[in-house]
PDB file of C-alpha atoms in Angstrom:
ATOM      1  CA  MET A   1      78.281 117.290 -29.524  1.00  0.00           C
ATOM      2  CA  ILE A   2      75.763 118.232 -32.224  1.00  0.00           C
ATOM      3  CA  ASP A   3      75.214 122.171 -31.916  1.00  0.00           C
ATOM      4  CA  THR A   4      78.356 123.009 -29.953  1.00  0.00           C
ATOM      5  CA  PRO A   5      80.914 125.351 -31.650  1.00  0.00           C
ATOM      6  CA  LEU A   6      83.566 122.155 -31.621  1.00  0.00           C
ATOM      7  CA  CYS A   7      81.537 120.303 -34.535  1.00  0.00           C
ATOM      8  CA  PRO A   8      81.870 118.555 -36.958  1.00  0.00           C
ATOM      9  CA  LEU A   9      84.627 116.374 -34.700  1.00  0.00           C
ATOM     10  CA  LYS A  10      87.006 114.120 -36.234  1.00  0.00           C
ATOM     11  CA  VAL A  11      88.787 111.480 -33.957  1.00  0.00           C
ATOM     12  CA  VAL A  12      91.904 110.103 -34.597  1.00  0.00           C
ATOM     13  CA  THR A  13      94.006 107.700 -32.594  1.00  0.00           C
ATOM     14  CA  ASN A  14      97.445 109.139 -33.843  1.00  0.00           C
ATOM     15  CA  LEU A  15      98.634 112.295 -31.436  1.00  0.00           C
ATOM     16  CA  GLN A  16     100.890 113.788 -33.871  1.00  0.00           C
ATOM     17  CA  GLU A  17      97.733 113.793 -36.435  1.00  0.00           C
ATOM     18  CA  ALA A  18      95.670 115.507 -33.983  1.00  0.00           C
ATOM     19  CA  VAL A  19      97.880 118.266 -32.966  1.00  0.00           C
ATOM     20  CA  TRP A  20     100.530 118.937 -35.212  1.00  0.00           C
ATOM     21  CA  ASP A  21      98.367 122.418 -36.699  1.00  0.00           C
ATOM     22  CA  ALA A  22      95.894 122.389 -34.073  1.00  0.00           C
ATOM     23  CA  ASP A  23      94.977 126.328 -33.742  1.00  0.00           C
ATOM     24  CA  ILE A  24      93.493 125.437 -29.987  1.00  0.00           C
ATOM     25  CA  VAL A  25      94.276 122.387 -28.036  1.00  0.00           C
ATOM     26  CA  VAL A  26      92.287 121.250 -25.470  1.00  0.00           C
ATOM     27  CA  ASN A  27      94.046 119.474 -22.480  1.00  0.00           C
ATOM     28  CA  GLY A  28      91.436 116.981 -20.847  1.00  0.00           C
ATOM     29  CA  LEU A  29      94.457 114.417 -19.493  1.00  0.00           C
ATOM     30  CA  PRO A  30      94.968 113.820 -15.635  1.00  0.00           C
ATOM     31  CA  SER A  31      97.563 115.900 -14.284  1.00  0.00           C
ATOM     32  CA  THR A  32      99.477 112.938 -13.338  1.00  0.00           C
ATOM     33  CA  GLU A  33     100.182 112.187 -17.265  1.00  0.00           C
ATOM     34  CA  THR A  34      99.928 115.433 -18.983  1.00  0.00           C
ATOM     35  CA  ARG A  35     103.588 116.673 -18.438  1.00  0.00           C
ATOM     36  CA  ASP A  36     104.527 113.283 -20.559  1.00  0.00           C
ATOM     37  CA  VAL A  37     102.046 113.666 -23.407  1.00  0.00           C
ATOM     38  CA  PHE A  38     102.797 117.081 -23.930  1.00  0.00           C
ATOM     39  CA  GLN A  39     106.964 116.458 -24.104  1.00  0.00           C
ATOM     40  CA  GLU A  40     105.864 114.366 -26.818  1.00  0.00           C
ATOM     41  CA  ILE A  41     103.579 116.887 -28.345  1.00  0.00           C
ATOM     42  CA  SER A  42     106.616 119.415 -28.401  1.00  0.00           C
ATOM     43  CA  ASN A  43     108.286 117.211 -30.769  1.00  0.00           C
ATOM     44  CA  TYR A  44     105.529 117.620 -33.696  1.00  0.00           C
ATOM     45  CA  TRP A  45     105.373 121.282 -32.907  1.00  0.00           C
ATOM     46  CA  LYS A  46     109.015 122.346 -33.894  1.00  0.00           C
ATOM     47  CA  GLU A  47     108.445 123.489 -36.986  1.00  0.00           C
ATOM     48  CA  ARG A  48     105.804 125.488 -36.097  1.00  0.00           C
ATOM     49  CA  ILE A  49     105.234 129.094 -36.963  1.00  0.00           C
ATOM     50  CA  THR A  50     102.152 129.990 -35.383  1.00  0.00           C
ATOM     51  CA  VAL A  51     101.936 129.409 -31.774  1.00  0.00           C
ATOM     52  CA  PRO A  52      98.757 127.201 -30.866  1.00  0.00           C
ATOM     53  CA  ILE A  53      96.284 128.147 -28.001  1.00  0.00           C
ATOM     54  CA  ILE A  54      95.795 125.388 -25.317  1.00  0.00           C
ATOM     55  CA  ILE A  55      92.786 125.474 -22.861  1.00  0.00           C
ATOM     56  CA  SER A  56      93.464 122.735 -19.944  1.00  0.00           C
ATOM     57  CA  LEU A  57      91.030 120.897 -18.132  1.00  0.00           C
ATOM     58  CA  SER A  58      93.215 119.414 -15.768  1.00  0.00           C
ATOM     59  CA  LYS A  59      92.615 119.441 -12.063  1.00  0.00           C
ATOM     60  CA  GLY A  60      95.563 118.290  -9.906  1.00  0.00           C
ATOM     61  CA  ILE A  61      98.991 119.527  -8.516  1.00  0.00           C
ATOM     62  CA  GLU A  62     102.865 118.466  -7.927  1.00  0.00           C
ATOM     63  CA  ALA A  63     104.670 119.314  -5.390  1.00  0.00           C
ATOM     64  CA  ALA A  64     108.259 120.582  -5.602  1.00  0.00           C
ATOM     65  CA  LEU A  65     110.491 121.257  -2.638  1.00  0.00           C
ATOM     66  CA  GLN A  66     113.529 123.042  -4.533  1.00  0.00           C
ATOM     67  CA  PRO A  67     114.621 125.523  -4.045  1.00  0.00           C
ATOM     68  CA  LEU A  68     111.424 126.379  -2.067  1.00  0.00           C
ATOM     69  CA  PRO A  69     109.006 124.611  -1.502  1.00  0.00           C
ATOM     70  CA  HIS A  70     105.906 125.367  -4.374  1.00  0.00           C
ATOM     71  CA  ILE A  71     103.267 124.005  -6.547  1.00  0.00           C
ATOM     72  CA  ILE A  72     103.816 122.676  -9.842  1.00  0.00           C
ATOM     73  CA  THR A  73      99.683 123.142 -11.332  1.00  0.00           C
ATOM     74  CA  PRO A  74      99.294 121.167 -15.241  1.00  0.00           C
ATOM     75  CA  THR A  75      99.423 124.673 -16.921  1.00  0.00           C
ATOM     76  CA  GLN A  76     103.058 124.979 -16.075  1.00  0.00           C
ATOM     77  CA  MET A  77     103.729 121.767 -16.769  1.00  0.00           C
ATOM     78  CA  ILE A  78     102.572 122.539 -20.473  1.00  0.00           C
ATOM     79  CA  ASN A  79     104.481 125.421 -20.825  1.00  0.00           C
ATOM     80  CA  ARG A  80     107.976 123.760 -19.349  1.00  0.00           C
ATOM     81  CA  ALA A  81     107.234 120.584 -21.775  1.00  0.00           C
ATOM     82  CA  THR A  82     106.673 123.151 -24.979  1.00  0.00           C
ATOM     83  CA  GLY A  83     107.868 126.437 -24.828  1.00  0.00           C
ATOM     84  CA  VAL A  84     104.477 127.525 -25.345  1.00  0.00           C
ATOM     85  CA  PRO A  85     104.415 130.915 -23.720  1.00  0.00           C
ATOM     86  CA  ILE A  86     102.062 130.994 -20.389  1.00  0.00           C
ATOM     87  CA  GLU A  87     100.053 133.624 -22.302  1.00  0.00           C
ATOM     88  CA  ASN A  88      98.824 130.649 -24.586  1.00  0.00           C
ATOM     89  CA  ILE A  89      97.965 128.107 -21.816  1.00  0.00           C
ATOM     90  CA  LEU A  90      94.405 128.800 -20.252  1.00  0.00           C
ATOM     91  CA  TYR A  91      92.520 126.984 -17.105  1.00  0.00           C
ATOM     92  CA  LEU A  92      88.661 126.013 -17.409  1.00  0.00           C
ATOM     93  CA  GLY A  93      87.098 125.131 -14.832  1.00  0.00           C
ATOM     94  CA  GLY A  94      83.781 124.439 -12.813  1.00  0.00           C
ATOM     95  CA  PRO A  95      81.502 124.245 -10.966  1.00  0.00           C
ATOM     96  CA  ASN A  96      79.828 121.943 -13.205  1.00  0.00           C
ATOM     97  CA  ILE A  97      79.462 117.831 -14.062  1.00  0.00           C
ATOM     98  CA  ALA A  98      80.871 117.107 -17.569  1.00  0.00           C
ATOM     99  CA  SER A  99      78.001 114.632 -18.465  1.00  0.00           C
ATOM    100  CA  GLU A 100      75.419 117.398 -17.815  1.00  0.00           C
ATOM    101  CA  ILE A 101      76.934 119.803 -19.615  1.00  0.00           C
ATOM    102  CA  TYR A 102      77.036 117.189 -22.528  1.00  0.00           C
ATOM    103  CA  ASN A 103      73.137 116.359 -21.578  1.00  0.00           C
ATOM    104  CA  LYS A 104      72.487 120.676 -21.959  1.00  0.00           C
ATOM    105  CA  GLU A 105      72.073 120.923 -18.246  1.00  0.00           C
ATOM    106  CA  TYR A 106      72.357 124.686 -17.184  1.00  0.00           C
ATOM    107  CA  ALA A 107      75.941 124.858 -15.970  1.00  0.00           C
ATOM    108  CA  ASN A 108      78.570 127.465 -15.311  1.00  0.00           C
ATOM    109  CA  ALA A 109      82.392 127.422 -16.236  1.00  0.00           C
ATOM    110  CA  ARG A 110      85.474 129.837 -15.488  1.00  0.00           C
ATOM    111  CA  ILE A 111      88.414 130.741 -18.036  1.00  0.00           C
ATOM    112  CA  CYS A 112      91.172 131.293 -16.358  1.00  0.00           C
ATOM    113  CA  GLY A 113      94.597 133.226 -18.241  1.00  0.00           C
ATOM    114  CA  ALA A 114      95.777 136.151 -20.044  1.00  0.00           C
ATOM    115  CA  GLU A 115      93.033 138.580 -21.534  1.00  0.00           C
ATOM    116  CA  GLN A 116      94.021 138.422 -25.039  1.00  0.00           C
ATOM    117  CA  TRP A 117      92.717 135.020 -25.375  1.00  0.00           C
ATOM    118  CA  ARG A 118      90.332 134.072 -22.332  1.00  0.00           C
ATOM    119  CA  LYS A 119      87.573 137.053 -23.388  1.00  0.00           C
ATOM    120  CA  PRO A 120      87.341 136.137 -26.889  1.00  0.00           C
ATOM    121  CA  LEU A 121      87.661 132.459 -25.638  1.00  0.00           C
ATOM    122  CA  ALA A 122      84.834 132.794 -23.034  1.00  0.00           C
ATOM    123  CA  LYS A 123      82.620 134.010 -25.943  1.00  0.00           C
ATOM    124  CA  PHE A 124      83.879 131.336 -28.626  1.00  0.00           C
ATOM    125  CA  LEU A 125      82.718 128.985 -26.217  1.00  0.00           C
ATOM    126  CA  ARG A 126      79.765 130.254 -24.214  1.00  0.00           C
ATOM    127  CA  GLN A 127      75.891 128.261 -25.159  1.00  0.00           C
ATOM    128  CA  PRO A 128      72.658 129.221 -23.915  1.00  0.00           C
ATOM    129  CA  HIS A 129      72.986 126.615 -21.797  1.00  0.00           C
ATOM    130  CA  PHE A 130      76.511 127.156 -20.723  1.00  0.00           C
ATOM    131  CA  ILE A 131      78.121 130.575 -19.275  1.00  0.00           C
ATOM    132  CA  VAL A 132      81.637 131.271 -19.534  1.00  0.00           C
ATOM    133  CA  TRP A 133      82.681 133.818 -17.433  1.00  0.00           C
ATOM    134  CA  ASP A 134      86.683 134.931 -17.570  1.00  0.00           C
ATOM    135  CA  ASN A 135      89.280 135.669 -14.891  1.00  0.00           C
ATOM    136  CA  SER A 136      93.078 136.724 -14.597  1.00  0.00           C
ATOM    137  CA  ASP A 137      93.641 134.591 -12.059  1.00  0.00           C
ATOM    138  CA  LEU A 138      95.190 131.049 -13.516  1.00  0.00           C
ATOM    139  CA  VAL A 139      97.041 129.260 -11.285  1.00  0.00           C
ATOM    140  CA  THR A 140      95.171 130.030  -8.012  1.00  0.00           C
ATOM    141  CA  HIS A 141      92.047 128.736  -9.906  1.00  0.00           C
ATOM    142  CA  GLU A 142      93.747 125.662 -11.107  1.00  0.00           C
ATOM    143  CA  VAL A 143      95.020 124.959  -7.730  1.00  0.00           C
ATOM    144  CA  MET A 144      91.443 125.286  -6.259  1.00  0.00           C
ATOM    145  CA  GLY A 145      90.323 122.935  -8.440  1.00  0.00           C
ATOM    146  CA  GLY A 146      92.960 120.621  -7.279  1.00  0.00           C
ATOM    147  CA  LEU A 147      92.195 121.009  -3.479  1.00  0.00           C
ATOM    148  CA  LYS A 148      88.455 120.465  -3.607  1.00  0.00           C
ATOM    149  CA  ASN A 149      89.032 117.028  -5.215  1.00  0.00           C
ATOM    150  CA  VAL A 150      90.921 116.700  -1.610  1.00  0.00           C
ATOM    151  CA  TYR A 151      87.945 116.637  -0.079  1.00  0.00           C
ATOM    152  CA  ALA A 152      85.754 115.392  -1.825  1.00  0.00           C
ATOM    153  CA  ILE A 153      87.235 111.870  -1.337  1.00  0.00           C
ATOM    154  CA  GLY A 154      86.693 112.190   2.328  1.00  0.00           C
ATOM    155  CA  ALA A 155      83.123 113.453   1.583  1.00  0.00           C
ATOM    156  CA  GLY A 156      82.418 110.292   0.160  1.00  0.00           C
ATOM    157  CA  MET A 157      83.735 108.126   2.923  1.00  0.00           C
ATOM    158  CA  VAL A 158      81.643 110.118   5.326  1.00  0.00           C
ATOM    159  CA  ALA A 159      78.389 109.553   2.937  1.00  0.00           C
ATOM    160  CA  ALA A 160      79.126 105.723   2.962  1.00  0.00           C
ATOM    161  CA  LEU A 161      79.960 105.300   6.455  1.00  0.00           C
ATOM    162  CA  THR A 162      76.951 107.095   8.227  1.00  0.00           C
ATOM    163  CA  LYS A 163      74.104 105.657   5.397  1.00  0.00           C
ATOM    164  CA  GLU A 164      74.100 109.311   3.835  1.00  0.00           C
ATOM    165  CA  SER A 165      73.111 111.271   7.178  1.00  0.00           C
ATOM    166  CA  ALA A 166      72.640 114.268   6.440  1.00  0.00           C
ATOM    167  CA  THR A 167      73.665 116.027   9.727  1.00  0.00           C
ATOM    168  CA  SER A 168      77.537 114.396   9.491  1.00  0.00           C
ATOM    169  CA  LYS A 169      77.860 115.057   5.973  1.00  0.00           C
ATOM    170  CA  SER A 170      77.187 118.758   6.923  1.00  0.00           C
ATOM    171  CA  VAL A 171      79.699 118.499  10.079  1.00  0.00           C
ATOM    172  CA  TYR A 172      82.324 117.387   7.814  1.00  0.00           C
ATOM    173  CA  PHE A 173      81.507 119.850   5.064  1.00  0.00           C
ATOM    174  CA  ALA A 174      81.722 123.041   7.878  1.00  0.00           C
ATOM    175  CA  HIS A 175      85.242 121.244   8.568  1.00  0.00           C
ATOM    176  CA  CYS A 176      86.689 120.449   5.104  1.00  0.00           C
ATOM    177  CA  THR A 177      85.882 124.195   4.166  1.00  0.00           C
ATOM    178  CA  SER A 178      87.363 125.488   6.735  1.00  0.00           C
ATOM    179  CA  GLU A 179      90.727 123.516   5.715  1.00  0.00           C
ATOM    180  CA  MET A 180      90.128 124.913   2.353  1.00  0.00           C
ATOM    181  CA  ILE A 181      89.867 128.493   3.139  1.00  0.00           C
ATOM    182  CA  PHE A 182      92.853 128.455   5.836  1.00  0.00           C
ATOM    183  CA  ILE A 183      95.022 126.719   2.642  1.00  0.00           C
ATOM    184  CA  THR A 184      93.204 129.444   0.273  1.00  0.00           C
ATOM    185  CA  HIS A 185      95.033 132.132   2.918  1.00  0.00           C
ATOM    186  CA  LEU A 186      98.274 130.197   2.596  1.00  0.00           C
ATOM    187  CA  LEU A 187      98.093 130.801  -1.386  1.00  0.00           C
ATOM    188  CA  ALA A 188      96.305 133.592  -2.211  1.00  0.00           C
ATOM    189  CA  GLU A 189      96.658 137.309  -1.623  1.00  0.00           C
ATOM    190  CA  GLU A 190      92.573 138.240  -1.873  1.00  0.00           C
ATOM    191  CA  PRO A 191      91.072 134.975  -1.058  1.00  0.00           C
ATOM    192  CA  GLU A 192      88.008 136.255  -0.316  1.00  0.00           C
ATOM    193  CA  LYS A 193      87.888 136.834  -4.216  1.00  0.00           C
ATOM    194  CA  LEU A 194      88.029 132.633  -4.714  1.00  0.00           C
ATOM    195  CA  ALA A 195      85.633 131.748  -1.867  1.00  0.00           C
ATOM    196  CA  GLY A 196      82.603 131.612  -4.204  1.00  0.00           C
ATOM    197  CA  PRO A 197      83.816 130.239  -6.668  1.00  0.00           C
ATOM    198  CA  LEU A 198      85.720 127.593  -4.550  1.00  0.00           C
ATOM    199  CA  LEU A 199      82.724 126.628  -2.513  1.00  0.00           C
ATOM    200  CA  ALA A 200      80.399 126.086  -6.016  1.00  0.00           C
ATOM    201  CA  ASP A 201      83.206 123.726  -7.268  1.00  0.00           C
ATOM    202  CA  THR A 202      83.490 121.802  -4.350  1.00  0.00           C
ATOM    203  CA  TYR A 203      79.570 121.410  -3.483  1.00  0.00           C
ATOM    204  CA  VAL A 204      78.917 119.996  -6.639  1.00  0.00           C
ATOM    205  CA  THR A 205      82.384 117.563  -6.650  1.00  0.00           C
ATOM    206  CA  LEU A 206      80.898 116.119  -3.090  1.00  0.00           C
ATOM    207  CA  LEU A 207      77.104 115.872  -4.858  1.00  0.00           C
ATOM    208  CA  LYS A 208      77.959 113.982  -7.746  1.00  0.00           C
ATOM    209  CA  GLY A 209      81.868 114.256  -8.832  1.00  0.00           C
ATOM    210  CA  ARG A 210      84.086 110.998  -9.737  1.00  0.00           C
ATOM    211  CA  ASN A 211      86.493 111.968  -6.218  1.00  0.00           C
ATOM    212  CA  ALA A 212      83.425 111.723  -3.975  1.00  0.00           C
ATOM    213  CA  TRP A 213      82.433 108.156  -5.845  1.00  0.00           C
ATOM    214  CA  TYR A 214      85.858 106.809  -5.315  1.00  0.00           C
ATOM    215  CA  GLY A 215      85.629 107.673  -1.732  1.00  0.00           C
ATOM    216  CA  GLN A 216      82.126 106.265  -1.326  1.00  0.00           C
ATOM    217  CA  MET A 217      83.577 102.883  -3.039  1.00  0.00           C
ATOM    218  CA  LEU A 218      86.545 102.742  -0.740  1.00  0.00           C
ATOM    219  CA  ALA A 219      84.427 102.845   2.233  1.00  0.00           C
ATOM    220  CA  LYS A 220      81.926 100.294   0.974  1.00  0.00           C
ATOM    221  CA  GLY A 221      84.727  97.828   0.538  1.00  0.00           C
ATOM    222  CA  GLU A 222      84.014  97.699  -2.956  1.00  0.00           C
ATOM    223  CA  LEU A 223      87.447  98.999  -4.438  1.00  0.00           C
ATOM    224  CA  SER A 224      90.672  99.040  -2.669  1.00  0.00           C
ATOM    225  CA  ARG A 225      93.603 101.158  -2.962  1.00  0.00           C
ATOM    226  CA  ASP A 226      95.410  98.164  -4.263  1.00  0.00           C
ATOM    227  CA  MET A 227      93.356  98.712  -7.355  1.00  0.00           C
ATOM    228  CA  GLY A 228      95.265 101.421  -7.993  1.00  0.00           C
ATOM    229  CA  ASP A 229      94.356 105.506  -9.118  1.00  0.00           C
ATOM    230  CA  SER A 230      92.438 104.558 -12.458  1.00  0.00           C
ATOM    231  CA  ILE A 231      89.527 103.198 -12.343  1.00  0.00           C
ATOM    232  CA  SER A 232      87.452 101.646 -15.483  1.00  0.00           C
ATOM    233  CA  GLY A 233      84.775 103.399 -16.171  1.00  0.00           C
ATOM    234  CA  LYS A 234      85.553 106.931 -14.210  1.00  0.00           C
ATOM    235  CA  GLY A 235      89.391 107.517 -15.168  1.00  0.00           C
ATOM    236  CA  MET A 236      91.989 108.862 -12.933  1.00  0.00           C
ATOM    237  CA  ILE A 237      91.180 109.947  -9.478  1.00  0.00           C
ATOM    238  CA  GLN A 238      93.082 112.847  -9.607  1.00  0.00           C
ATOM    239  CA  GLY A 239      92.365 113.817  -5.947  1.00  0.00           C
ATOM    240  CA  VAL A 240      94.665 110.674  -4.564  1.00  0.00           C
ATOM    241  CA  SER A 241      97.726 112.173  -6.026  1.00  0.00           C
ATOM    242  CA  ALA A 242      96.166 115.719  -4.816  1.00  0.00           C
ATOM    243  CA  VAL A 243      96.243 114.582  -1.220  1.00  0.00           C
ATOM    244  CA  GLY A 244      99.834 113.573  -1.387  1.00  0.00           C
ATOM    245  CA  ALA A 245     101.005 116.804  -3.268  1.00  0.00           C
ATOM    246  CA  PHE A 246      99.199 118.919  -0.333  1.00  0.00           C
ATOM    247  CA  TYR A 247     100.188 117.503   2.647  1.00  0.00           C
ATOM    248  CA  GLU A 248     103.919 117.060   1.355  1.00  0.00           C
ATOM    249  CA  LEU A 249     103.656 120.534   0.730  1.00  0.00           C
ATOM    250  CA  LEU A 250     102.345 121.601   3.707  1.00  0.00           C
ATOM    251  CA  SER A 251     104.467 119.314   6.211  1.00  0.00           C
ATOM    252  CA  GLN A 252     107.209 121.671   5.225  1.00  0.00           C
ATOM    253  CA  SER A 253     108.649 123.129   8.160  1.00  0.00           C
ATOM    254  CA  SER A 254     109.850 126.636   6.010  1.00  0.00           C
ATOM    255  CA  LEU A 255     105.897 127.386   5.646  1.00  0.00           C
ATOM    256  CA  SER A 256     105.302 127.287   9.836  1.00  0.00           C
ATOM    257  CA  VAL A 257     102.339 129.577  11.083  1.00  0.00           C
ATOM    258  CA  LEU A 258     101.816 129.939  14.485  1.00  0.00           C
ATOM    259  CA  HIS A 259      99.450 127.152  16.333  1.00  0.00           C
ATOM    260  CA  PRO A 260      96.654 129.001  18.455  1.00  0.00           C
ATOM    261  CA  ASP A 261      96.825 126.424  21.487  1.00  0.00           C
ATOM    262  CA  GLY A 262     100.720 127.367  22.915  1.00  0.00           C
ATOM    263  CA  ASN A 263     101.376 130.131  20.028  1.00  0.00           C
ATOM    264  CA  LYS A 264     104.077 127.675  18.757  1.00  0.00           C
ATOM    265  CA  PRO A 265     105.452 127.133  14.867  1.00  0.00           C
ATOM    266  CA  VAL A 266     103.648 124.425  13.358  1.00  0.00           C
ATOM    267  CA  ALA A 267     103.892 122.691   9.568  1.00  0.00           C
ATOM    268  CA  PRO A 268     100.386 124.053   8.002  1.00  0.00           C
ATOM    269  CA  VAL A 269      99.224 120.747   8.178  1.00  0.00           C
ATOM    270  CA  GLU A 270      98.877 120.616  11.374  1.00  0.00           C
ATOM    271  CA  LEU A 271      96.336 122.796  11.543  1.00  0.00           C
ATOM    272  CA  CYS A 272      94.496 120.494   8.901  1.00  0.00           C
ATOM    273  CA  PRO A 273      93.176 117.455  10.879  1.00  0.00           C
ATOM    274  CA  LEU A 274      91.128 116.087   8.141  1.00  0.00           C
ATOM    275  CA  LEU A 275      94.031 116.348   5.085  1.00  0.00           C
ATOM    276  CA  LYS A 276      96.534 114.648   7.584  1.00  0.00           C
ATOM    277  CA  THR A 277      93.829 111.737   8.244  1.00  0.00           C
ATOM    278  CA  LEU A 278      93.180 111.243   4.506  1.00  0.00           C
ATOM    279  CA  TYR A 279      97.157 111.261   3.788  1.00  0.00           C
ATOM    280  CA  LYS A 280      97.280 108.219   6.179  1.00  0.00           C
ATOM    281  CA  ILE A 281      93.894 106.368   4.642  1.00  0.00           C
ATOM    282  CA  LEU A 282      95.211 107.306   0.776  1.00  0.00           C
ATOM    283  CA  ILE A 283      98.771 107.290   0.726  1.00  0.00           C
ATOM    284  CA  THR A 284     100.646 105.558   3.587  1.00  0.00           C
ATOM    285  CA  ARG A 285      97.502 103.059   4.147  1.00  0.00           C
ATOM    286  CA  GLU A 286      98.034 102.928   7.512  1.00  0.00           C
ATOM    287  CA  LYS A 287      94.831 103.818   8.451  1.00  0.00           C
ATOM    288  CA  THR A 288      91.072 102.521   7.424  1.00  0.00           C
ATOM    289  CA  ALA A 289      88.531 104.963   5.936  1.00  0.00           C
ATOM    290  CA  GLU A 290      86.454 105.096   9.139  1.00  0.00           C
ATOM    291  CA  ALA A 291      89.667 107.216  10.237  1.00  0.00           C
ATOM    292  CA  ILE A 292      87.818 109.663   8.943  1.00  0.00           C
ATOM    293  CA  LEU A 293      84.801 109.224  11.370  1.00  0.00           C
ATOM    294  CA  GLN A 294      87.228 109.006  14.168  1.00  0.00           C
ATOM    295  CA  ALA A 295      88.764 112.325  13.067  1.00  0.00           C
ATOM    296  CA  LEU A 296      85.674 114.388  12.965  1.00  0.00           C
ATOM    297  CA  ARG A 297      84.900 112.929  16.452  1.00  0.00           C
ATOM    298  CA  ASP A 298      87.817 113.971  17.904  1.00  0.00           C
ATOM    299  CA  GLU A 299      86.978 115.641  21.368  1.00  0.00           C
ATOM    300  CA  THR A 300      90.423 117.906  20.751  1.00  0.00           C
ATOM    301  CA  LEU A 301      89.112 119.180  17.448  1.00  0.00           C
ATOM    302  CA  ASN A 302      88.560 123.046  17.147  1.00  0.00           C
ATOM    303  CA  ASP A 303      85.318 124.746  16.250  1.00  0.00           C
ATOM    304  CA  PRO A 304      85.895 125.052  12.395  1.00  0.00           C
ATOM    305  CA  ARG A 305      85.075 128.771  12.532  1.00  0.00           C
ATOM    306  CA  GLU A 306      88.497 129.216  14.749  1.00  0.00           C
ATOM    307  CA  ARG A 307      90.480 127.909  11.919  1.00  0.00           C
ATOM    308  CA  ILE A 308      88.898 130.532   9.566  1.00  0.00           C
ATOM    309  CA  GLU A 309      89.320 133.072  12.164  1.00  0.00           C
ATOM    310  CA  ILE A 310      92.991 132.187  12.715  1.00  0.00           C
ATOM    311  CA  ALA A 311      93.359 132.395   8.915  1.00  0.00           C
ATOM    312  CA  GLN A 312      91.931 135.813   8.639  1.00  0.00           C
ATOM    313  CA  THR A 313      93.716 137.430  11.269  1.00  0.00           C
ATOM    314  CA  HIS A 314      97.092 136.325  10.614  1.00  0.00           C
ATOM    315  CA  ALA A 315      99.586 137.198   7.427  1.00  0.00           C
ATOM    316  CA  PHE A 316      99.809 133.569   6.254  1.00  0.00           C
ATOM    317  CA  TYR A 317     100.024 134.577   2.280  1.00  0.00           C
ATOM    318  CA  LYS A 318     102.758 132.776   1.127  1.00  0.00           C
ATOM    319  CA  PRO A 319     103.366 133.790  -2.743  1.00  0.00           C
ATOM    320  CA  SER A 320     106.186 131.437  -2.803  1.00  0.00           C
ATOM    321  CA  LEU A 321     104.227 128.320  -2.854  1.00  0.00           C
ATOM    322  CA  LEU A 322     102.570 129.470  -6.738  1.00  0.00           C
ATOM    323  CA  GLY A 323     106.152 130.042  -7.606  1.00  0.00           C
ATOM    324  CA  GLN A 324     105.695 133.817  -7.151  1.00  0.00           C
ATOM    325  CA  PRO A 325     108.662 135.990  -5.698  1.00  0.00           C
TER     326      PRO A 325
END
């Protein structure tokens, strides 16, 4: 990492030594491990006088169903585990691929959080080949970072099963982005502001991300679900747990929306056939990877444009999903 603002680096194997007096802590852990590690870290910060800044790179969510269905993000896990104010916790996300940033290929990123820290940190992290923007919407960007991993796994499956058919991949892209847009209308009051960043982050993840790679390997039979979500040489495949979390959350009847056919109230997941299929492949394992193609070829599948129109013409926004009143 020569010539980056983080040099010189000292590698340590003791967590306490790494964090006890750090001014800035960068969380590169999977969301599934973030809570446990930061609970341990909190033990080392009990006597701190100054409050650290935490930048989380973690993409993934957990679903909580009580008292109301809502999402728990890695920054919220860190806040609850350590007591560090949420104003001191930020999220840094794409669109980018880490290995390409390391190789100094031109990339963008977005740091989200309180203005007091995000603007100076964006300036601090900026390099000629690494442009960092800033945004106030912490939780929504963080959730969107987890959502694109869900659909990236399916994209990898489609690519492998159709021998990289451009047509099949574009059909999948149309349907998956329409489901993502539908879900953003549940999560954000002004979802149109997320359209560009979400699509860009999705696009790069589908091209070269580990979640798309994982979907390919499953479809080719080179990996199996029995091998777990942590893959040697690739790390944690965070899209798997995100599939379970989003499905569980959007299956709640208390979040019902009107189905266009019959005008009956249904759980939001009923309007997301790809998410339902990925859940049956990855979580319950009642279907094989080939089911993703069957879902795309279902003659009853609505035009993806209709799903977007439904979202745009109905008041779907559910602030409680992000823990807001």
